Amino acid sequence: MRYPDVVVVGAGVIGAACAEALSAAGLRVTVLDRGPLGAGTSAAGEGNVLVSDKEPGPELDLALASLGRWPDLLAELGADVEWDPKGGLVVATGDTALTAFAEAQRAAGVDARPITPAEAFDLEPHLTRAVVAAVHYPQDAQLQPVLVTKALLAAVRRRGGTLRPGVRALGVRLANGAVAAVRTDDGDVPCGAVVIACGPWSGEVSTAFGAPITVLPRRGVILVTAPLPPGTVRHKVYDADYVGAVASGDADLQVSTVVESTAGGTVLIGSSRERVGFDASLRVEVPRALARRAVGLFPVLADVQVLRAYGGFRPYAPDHLPVIGPDPRCPGLWHATGHEGAGIGLAAATGRLLAELVTGVEPHVDARPFRVDRPGVCA
Amino acid sequence: MRVVVVGGGPAGLAAADAAARAGAEVVLVDSERQLGGQYHRGTAQRADPRVRHLPESTAWAAEGLRLHVRTGPADSPHRTGRVLDADAVVLATGAHDRVVPFPGWDLPGVYTAGAAQALAKGHGVAVGRRVVVSGTGPFLLPVASSLLDVGATVTVLEANGVTGWARHPLAVPQKLPELARYARLLGRVRLRTAVVAAHGDDRVTSVTVARLRPDWTVCDGVRVAVDAVCVGHGFTPRLDLAVGLGCDLVDGFVRVDAVGATSVRGVYAAGEITGIGGADLAAAEGEVAGAAAARAPDPPIAALRAIRRGRRFAAALAAAHPVPTGRHGWLTPDTLLCRCEEVTVGDLHAALDRGAADGRTLKLVSRAGLGPCQGRTCGREVADLAAARLGHPLPDADAFHRRPFATPLRLGELAQHPEEDP
Amino acid sequence: MDGEPFDVPEGRTIAAALIAAGRVSWRTTRAGGRPRGVFCGIGVCFDCLVVVNGVPDVRACQRVPADGDVVRSQRGAELPG
């Protein structure tokens, strides 16, 4: 049996994207997950590939790089993952800094187009007439996160990599101070390097590996309506305060509205952010707040049935930036996590960046803002 | 001390009455206009006068001992919202027919046995003139009997062998009067036989009736003209609220102790959600759970005895009416599994072949269980078929009965702030 | 129902009234356009959906009509209004 060059711990979209890029660079990769493949945080989101919600800075740079990478990557994978470049529409019903925000984003390379309310109603016929300002973001897209995770992992397997769902990583075995093997509940896996990509569980796993980083869970809940006729909601539509909610870590519950339809005809309504640890029980106030705001944006939804709610835990670092790179305390140990609610969109560039760092290739985006040894992350 | 009982069938009624007798303030939440549940349909039951009955009311979510209820016409956006805080909750949400899919089962004119029963007993309406009742279990007989009452011509096909439960020592004293009522069905019942396909363009016009081996593989079949088919292969518990509250399950039912307490403090369960056993057992369980929920000083001894007896009988019943895997051979690649999202057997296999090998992923990739019924109809069969193809149980099969909203409601209803119930 | 007046006995559901009148199906599915009527009859399967007073996704087997309700067949996914 040949040992892998790299073991990736975590088969969510970030782990899958890292494994795909590493295997594309010619490395032999094994992916471990304590559970089924792609069934954690990646299976509990909307599939956002967004630039509209990001202020100028390192995360926007990563998002733009990822947005550029996704279409080629999907073509290489040759899989249907419900990629839909539907575009985003941010609207405001009151005083707003929307246009100034868009101006700054445009300077950073985002296609952000302020439009009139009348133009917004052309784009979204059911939108509330209370809208006074709107910005159209044609670059925003959506994909089906579970399908894309499966497609990335399938590519790893085609290149000779190994997928091992149901195998729990317990720690590392070191030789001369560097990673020599991953210890698992199914025996040791000798390897040259290990990537921890366990999303909100990266804190726990990195601690077990002796190199703890601070990554915390925030719960997000999404409502799903009964199927509606095609074209009821055409873009990813959100109210202007979404941006503030994503960027902030202050309150224990934040809600802002994101409304969009899926290939199946249902409408997804996000998005809440709760700091409740890993508690998955339902608090009715959360879906209630989501419902109230969604009906405010699209009054026609008031009489539409809600079929279900689903929730997941999004990983965030204290400074709300992803964590991508080598662990300075342990040669051969790498991290890729902390993407909060943006991991699906950021996965393509994250995987490429990590593979570049591992193989010593010049990174295609500046890796320094995401380094592991920054304040607050390396405990 | 306030006890809220969810479900107005035999278990819920008995629980409400017992809790009221023990001195608790009792609220009985039931989605129907009349009490009695599926079993007493058409013969309205009365609760203890001290019980506050909320008819046409659906408990759509539970947050611990706080229940969220809407009252008014089914699926109307104009129902009244209510929040009920309880010191103890008794879940008696019952069960619905389990139906195993077969080609054509989605044609109009194919009904569950429970649907035929509800229409006949509740409304005096026959689903057809020439009706075949097919499946397994003792429920097929009362359904056939109700169909005869409303003027239908009925044939009953029991897929298993000799009805073993009738020979059980407990069956004779307990069930003899019932059996006598079904005497007129003698000669209309065929054993080891089933409807394995339904045919027609926009409604069922004929079925394939097949003789089965003990594992339910098909020996041979003939086409029979019908106007309606009623199918039932046992029952599936309605676990939405119990699962939402985090109650432990065992073998697909809510795990309860001797007095009906679940694993969640203050939450009790009774009736079919704790195991399929029929109305008498459900009522006994309800009485015990209602008394325990209201902290009655003395447990109802007779009911406890009835539970022990009833559970032995239920176990014998279940053993006599298995649903073996030979049924998978009835399916074709284009047979619908998920009626809502129109997912076929072939689609399911394709999703499994794409690596969707756990419950949550299988739902998202195949779309089975994502439609309006949220997998209530197909979930169990999808999990079974997946297990058969994978060669091991489907991991996270619970994904098919996790439903944070026990019933759908309108977004505008969800958005409203209901008054707290005084 | 679909423009035709119905006298429905007190307490009878829309589904029971339609079946009593000889109708077997009154909905079409959104993907295949398949006809559907009652299946489970007790509010579980959501096959028997109708539009009541402009509101879609109403279970005919659960809904007892009020005098003057306007009911019609549901075709696939529909928007309220």
XYZ file of N, CA and C in Angstrom, chain B residues 97-235:
417
model
N -51.013 5.353 7.828
C -50.756 4.106 7.119
C -49.354 4.096 6.540
N -48.722 2.965 6.653
C -47.505 2.743 5.899
C -47.932 2.101 4.587
N -47.387 2.610 3.499
C -47.699 2.028 2.194
C -46.388 1.749 1.481
N -46.192 0.530 1.011
C -44.993 0.267 0.233
C -45.317 0.535 -1.237
N -44.419 1.230 -1.912
C -44.702 1.633 -3.287
C -44.755 0.440 -4.249
N -45.501 0.622 -5.309
C -45.529 -0.347 -6.414
C -45.835 0.455 -7.673
N -45.545 -0.084 -8.836
C -45.819 0.684 -10.060
C -47.282 1.115 -10.109
N -47.508 2.382 -10.358
C -48.870 2.890 -10.480
C -49.505 3.312 -9.171
N -48.760 3.261 -8.063
C -49.380 3.596 -6.771
C -49.723 5.070 -6.680
N -49.217 5.872 -7.607
C -49.529 7.296 -7.574
C -50.730 7.645 -8.449
N -51.365 6.642 -9.074
C -52.550 6.934 -9.887
C -53.727 7.327 -8.994
N -54.510 8.312 -9.423
C -55.753 8.586 -8.683
C -56.608 7.314 -8.630
N -57.245 7.095 -7.499
C -57.999 5.860 -7.311
C -57.254 4.849 -6.471
N -55.954 5.106 -6.242
C -55.209 4.306 -5.267
C -55.192 5.096 -3.965
N -55.714 4.501 -2.912
C -55.838 5.172 -1.616
C -55.111 4.374 -0.553
N -54.784 5.040 0.542
C -54.376 4.249 1.696
C -55.638 3.655 2.315
N -55.431 2.574 3.079
C -56.568 1.974 3.775
C -57.201 2.998 4.713
N -56.361 3.815 5.332
C -56.868 4.828 6.256
C -57.727 5.870 5.557
N -57.375 6.207 4.319
C -58.173 7.180 3.573
C -59.562 6.621 3.301
N -59.593 5.361 2.873
C -60.886 4.738 2.587
C -61.738 4.682 3.855
N -61.070 4.380 4.970
C -61.764 4.299 6.247
C -62.300 5.675 6.667
N -61.458 6.695 6.536
C -61.873 8.045 6.931
C -63.054 8.504 6.089
N -62.993 8.224 4.785
C -64.069 8.670 3.899
C -65.358 7.894 4.167
N -65.223 6.587 4.425
C -66.413 5.764 4.644
C -67.027 6.042 6.015
N -66.198 5.960 7.057
C -66.726 6.117 8.415
C -67.045 7.572 8.738
N -66.183 8.474 8.254
C -66.354 9.879 8.614
C -67.399 10.575 7.770
N -67.511 10.174 6.513
C -68.361 10.941 5.594
C -69.361 10.081 4.825
N -69.362 8.756 5.066
C -70.295 7.893 4.357
C -70.037 7.801 2.868
N -68.793 8.047 2.470
C -68.450 8.072 1.048
C -67.598 6.846 0.697
N -67.982 6.137 -0.371
C -67.201 4.992 -0.831
C -66.217 5.460 -1.897
N -64.978 4.969 -1.821
C -63.976 5.401 -2.796
C -64.192 4.751 -4.162
N -65.055 3.746 -4.249
C -65.335 3.113 -5.532
C -66.398 2.049 -5.357
N -66.808 1.441 -6.471
C -67.797 0.363 -6.368
C -67.097 -0.989 -6.274
N -66.095 -1.195 -7.139
C -65.325 -2.440 -7.063
C -63.968 -2.095 -6.460
N -63.774 -2.492 -5.233
C -62.581 -2.061 -4.487
C -61.762 -3.270 -4.056
N -60.448 -3.170 -4.263
C -59.539 -4.167 -3.720
C -58.795 -3.539 -2.549
N -58.836 -4.230 -1.409
C -58.074 -3.796 -0.230
C -56.872 -4.717 -0.130
N -55.674 -4.135 -0.158
C -54.476 -4.962 -0.246
C -53.419 -4.491 0.735
N -52.672 -5.439 1.277
C -51.607 -5.069 2.211
C -51.417 -6.157 3.234
N -51.164 -5.733 4.465
C -51.044 -6.725 5.524
C -51.473 -6.115 6.848
N -52.015 -6.950 7.694
C -52.359 -6.496 9.039
C -53.844 -6.513 9.293
N -54.193 -6.506 10.579
C -55.602 -6.638 10.962
C -56.462 -5.432 10.601
N -55.825 -4.297 10.273
C -56.608 -3.103 9.942
C -57.359 -3.253 8.624
N -56.900 -4.185 7.773
C -57.556 -4.337 6.472
C -59.022 -4.752 6.640
N -59.298 -5.523 7.697
C -60.675 -6.034 7.872
C -61.666 -4.928 8.219
N -61.402 -4.089 9.224
C -62.364 -3.006 9.482
C -62.533 -2.067 8.290
N -61.469 -1.870 7.530
C -61.599 -1.002 6.355
C -62.550 -1.641 5.345
N -62.330 -2.939 5.102
C -63.203 -3.639 4.158
C -64.643 -3.624 4.651
N -64.796 -3.775 5.960
C -66.128 -3.786 6.541
C -66.833 -2.421 6.347
N -66.070 -1.336 6.567
C -66.650 -0.002 6.356
C -67.019 0.202 4.889
N -66.198 -0.336 3.990
C -66.488 -0.190 2.561
C -67.773 -0.938 2.205
N -67.963 -2.139 2.793
C -69.216 -2.873 2.566
C -70.404 -2.040 3.053
N -70.221 -1.383 4.218
C -71.303 -0.577 4.794
C -71.755 0.540 3.861
N -70.801 1.078 3.059
C -71.190 2.184 2.179
C -71.448 1.688 0.745
N -71.613 0.359 0.598
C -72.147 -0.153 -0.663
C -71.128 -0.629 -1.674
N -69.836 -0.720 -1.276
C -68.829 -1.172 -2.232
C -68.766 -2.700 -2.270
N -68.274 -3.235 -3.387
C -67.938 -4.646 -3.485
C -66.450 -4.771 -3.186
N -66.107 -5.639 -2.239
C -64.744 -5.615 -1.712
C -64.069 -6.976 -1.801
N -62.785 -6.952 -2.173
C -61.923 -8.122 -2.035
C -60.755 -7.716 -1.160
N -60.384 -8.575 -0.207
C -59.270 -8.270 0.681
C -58.106 -9.194 0.356
N -56.948 -8.601 0.106
C -55.749 -9.378 -0.170
C -54.759 -9.182 0.967
N -54.496 -10.236 1.703
C -53.528 -10.185 2.809
C -52.241 -10.830 2.308
N -51.161 -10.045 2.330
C -49.921 -10.513 1.706
C -49.216 -11.581 2.516
N -49.522 -11.659 3.793
C -48.913 -12.697 4.607
C -49.821 -13.921 4.677
N -49.364 -14.928 5.450
C -50.085 -16.196 5.498
C -51.251 -16.139 6.456
N -51.585 -17.262 7.012
C -52.697 -17.357 7.953
C -52.530 -16.263 8.993
N -53.578 -15.583 9.289
C -53.482 -14.465 10.226
C -53.147 -15.007 11.607
N -51.844 -15.038 11.860
C -51.317 -15.656 13.063
C -51.906 -15.093 14.342
N -52.215 -13.817 14.304
C -52.702 -13.201 15.537
C -54.034 -13.773 15.988
N -54.811 -14.275 15.040
C -56.129 -14.800 15.400
C -55.987 -16.057 16.256
N -54.809 -16.733 16.114
C -54.609 -17.949 16.895
C -53.916 -17.668 18.224
N -53.506 -16.411 18.415
C -52.834 -16.058 19.654
C -53.810 -16.210 20.813
N -53.342 -16.817 21.943
C -54.270 -17.058 23.064
C -54.988 -15.792 23.534
N -54.325 -14.624 23.421
C -54.960 -13.399 23.891
C -56.009 -12.877 22.918
N -55.904 -13.338 21.698
C -56.787 -12.779 20.682
C -58.221 -13.214 20.912
N -58.377 -14.444 21.387
C -59.725 -15.003 21.433
C -60.654 -14.228 22.359
N -60.287 -14.103 23.661
C -61.210 -13.337 24.511
C -61.309 -11.875 24.089
N -60.199 -11.306 23.626
C -60.170 -9.875 23.379
C -60.819 -9.522 22.051
N -60.580 -10.360 21.063
C -60.927 -9.951 19.714
C -62.098 -10.719 19.111
N -62.640 -11.675 19.862
C -63.678 -12.509 19.269
C -64.888 -11.709 18.788
N -65.380 -10.778 19.583
C -66.553 -10.013 19.107
C -66.227 -9.269 17.811
N -64.992 -8.765 17.756
C -64.589 -8.043 16.565
C -64.576 -8.992 15.362
N -64.017 -10.185 15.584
C -63.938 -11.159 14.491
C -65.333 -11.500 13.968
N -66.271 -11.618 14.899
C -67.630 -11.972 14.494
C -68.189 -10.924 13.531
N -67.818 -9.658 13.803
C -68.305 -8.587 12.938
C -67.784 -8.730 11.513
N -66.621 -9.355 11.411
C -66.015 -9.478 10.083
C -66.386 -10.786 9.391
N -67.325 -11.542 9.996
C -67.677 -12.847 9.429
C -68.168 -12.700 7.990
N -68.827 -11.577 7.728
C -69.374 -11.395 6.373
C -68.271 -11.205 5.339
N -67.023 -11.009 5.827
C -65.921 -10.869 4.882
C -65.317 -12.217 4.500
N -65.720 -13.268 5.263
C -65.185 -14.591 4.945
C -65.519 -14.920 3.493
N -64.567 -15.476 2.820
C -64.803 -15.739 1.405
C -64.346 -14.587 0.527
N -64.105 -13.423 1.135
C -63.598 -12.288 0.360
C -62.125 -12.040 0.629
N -61.563 -12.820 1.571
C -60.168 -12.605 1.944
C -59.285 -13.645 1.259
N -58.235 -13.191 0.607
C -57.266 -14.120 0.018
C -55.913 -13.873 0.659
N -55.262 -14.957 1.031
C -53.974 -14.848 1.713
C -52.831 -14.961 0.714
N -51.626 -14.487 1.155
C -50.417 -14.543 0.329
C -50.660 -14.006 -1.086
N -51.392 -12.902 -1.119
C -51.767 -12.289 -2.387
C -51.704 -10.782 -2.205
N -51.342 -10.077 -3.260
C -51.243 -8.625 -3.128
C -51.423 -7.945 -4.469
N -51.816 -6.677 -4.410
C -51.737 -5.800 -5.573
C -50.275 -5.405 -5.711
N -49.653 -5.755 -6.864
C -48.243 -5.410 -7.053
C -48.063 -4.365 -8.152
N -49.148 -3.991 -8.822
C -49.078 -2.896 -9.792
C -50.491 -2.388 -10.036
N -50.596 -1.078 -10.291
C -51.881 -0.482 -10.659
C -51.747 0.094 -12.058
N -52.818 0.001 -12.832
C -52.761 0.414 -14.235
C -53.896 1.381 -14.551
N -53.633 2.250 -15.520
C -54.636 3.218 -15.954
C -53.925 4.440 -16.497
N -54.671 5.321 -17.169
C -54.049 6.530 -17.702
C -54.127 7.675 -16.694
N -55.341 8.173 -16.466
C -55.459 9.263 -15.500
C -56.161 8.813 -14.219
N -56.460 7.519 -14.127
C -56.954 6.948 -12.883
C -56.783 5.436 -12.962
N -56.853 4.786 -11.832
C -56.663 3.344 -11.855
C -57.896 2.677 -12.473
N -57.640 1.744 -13.403
C -58.747 0.991 -13.986
C -58.567 -0.505 -13.773
N -57.314 -0.918 -13.525
C -57.097 -2.330 -13.221
C -55.834 -2.466 -12.384
N -55.691 -3.639 -11.778
C -54.493 -3.898 -10.976
C -53.949 -5.274 -11.333
N -52.662 -5.452 -11.075
C -52.086 -6.790 -11.150
C -52.132 -7.397 -9.760
N -52.898 -8.493 -9.655
C -52.987 -9.204 -8.383
C -52.073 -10.415 -8.486
N -51.124 -10.504 -7.551
C -50.120 -11.564 -7.641
C -50.175 -12.458 -6.412
N -49.891 -13.740 -6.623
C -49.657 -14.628 -5.486
C -48.213 -14.440 -5.051
N -47.993 -14.410 -3.754
C -46.666 -14.106 -3.222
C -46.071 -15.301 -2.492
N -44.753 -15.367 -2.536
C -44.035 -16.290 -1.656
C -43.948 -15.620 -0.276
N -43.505 -16.371 0.734
C -43.448 -15.775 2.076
C -42.570 -14.525 2.145
N -41.569 -14.397 1.260
C -40.739 -13.181 1.291
C -41.308 -12.084 0.397
N -42.496 -12.305 -0.104
C -43.249 -11.340 -0.929
C -42.695 -11.215 -2.345
N -41.858 -12.125 -2.766
C -41.541 -12.148 -4.193
C -42.761 -12.722 -4.915
N -42.884 -12.352 -6.180
C -44.094 -12.650 -6.941
C -44.016 -14.038 -7.575
N -45.075 -14.860 -7.407
C -45.166 -16.143 -8.125
C -45.750 -15.898 -9.513
N -46.958 -15.361 -9.533
C -47.615 -15.113 -10.811
C -48.689 -14.066 -10.581
N -49.141 -13.433 -11.648
C -50.112 -12.364 -11.463
C -51.188 -12.381 -12.531
N -52.341 -11.801 -12.192
C -53.412 -11.636 -13.173
C -53.928 -10.200 -13.104
N -54.451 -9.704 -14.233
C -55.035 -8.357 -14.249
C -56.489 -8.439 -13.810
N -56.884 -7.524 -12.940
C -58.248 -7.473 -12.433
C -58.760 -6.038 -12.584
N -59.961 -5.873 -13.121
C -60.535 -4.528 -13.277
C -61.073 -4.041 -11.928
N -60.767 -2.785 -11.592
C -61.230 -2.186 -10.326
C -61.540 -0.715 -10.555
N -62.266 -0.065 -9.619
C -62.319 1.404 -9.625
C -61.470 2.004 -8.527
N -61.095 1.194 -7.551
C -60.287 1.770 -6.477
C -59.465 0.679 -5.797
N -58.313 1.063 -5.297
C -57.439 0.168 -4.543
C -57.144 0.848 -3.213
N -57.194 0.079 -2.135
C -56.839 0.633 -0.823
C -55.694 -0.194 -0.270
N -54.595 0.468 0.058
C -53.413 -0.265 0.485
C -52.958 0.160 1.877
N -52.486 -0.803 2.631
C -51.939 -0.517 3.956
C -50.998 -1.627 4.366
N -49.798 -1.254 4.782
C -48.808 -2.247 5.201
C -48.360 -1.928 6.618
N -49.322 -1.826 7.502
C -49.018 -1.427 8.871
C -49.042 0.087 8.996
N -48.373 0.590 10.006
C -48.474 2.015 10.321
C -47.105 2.627 10.596
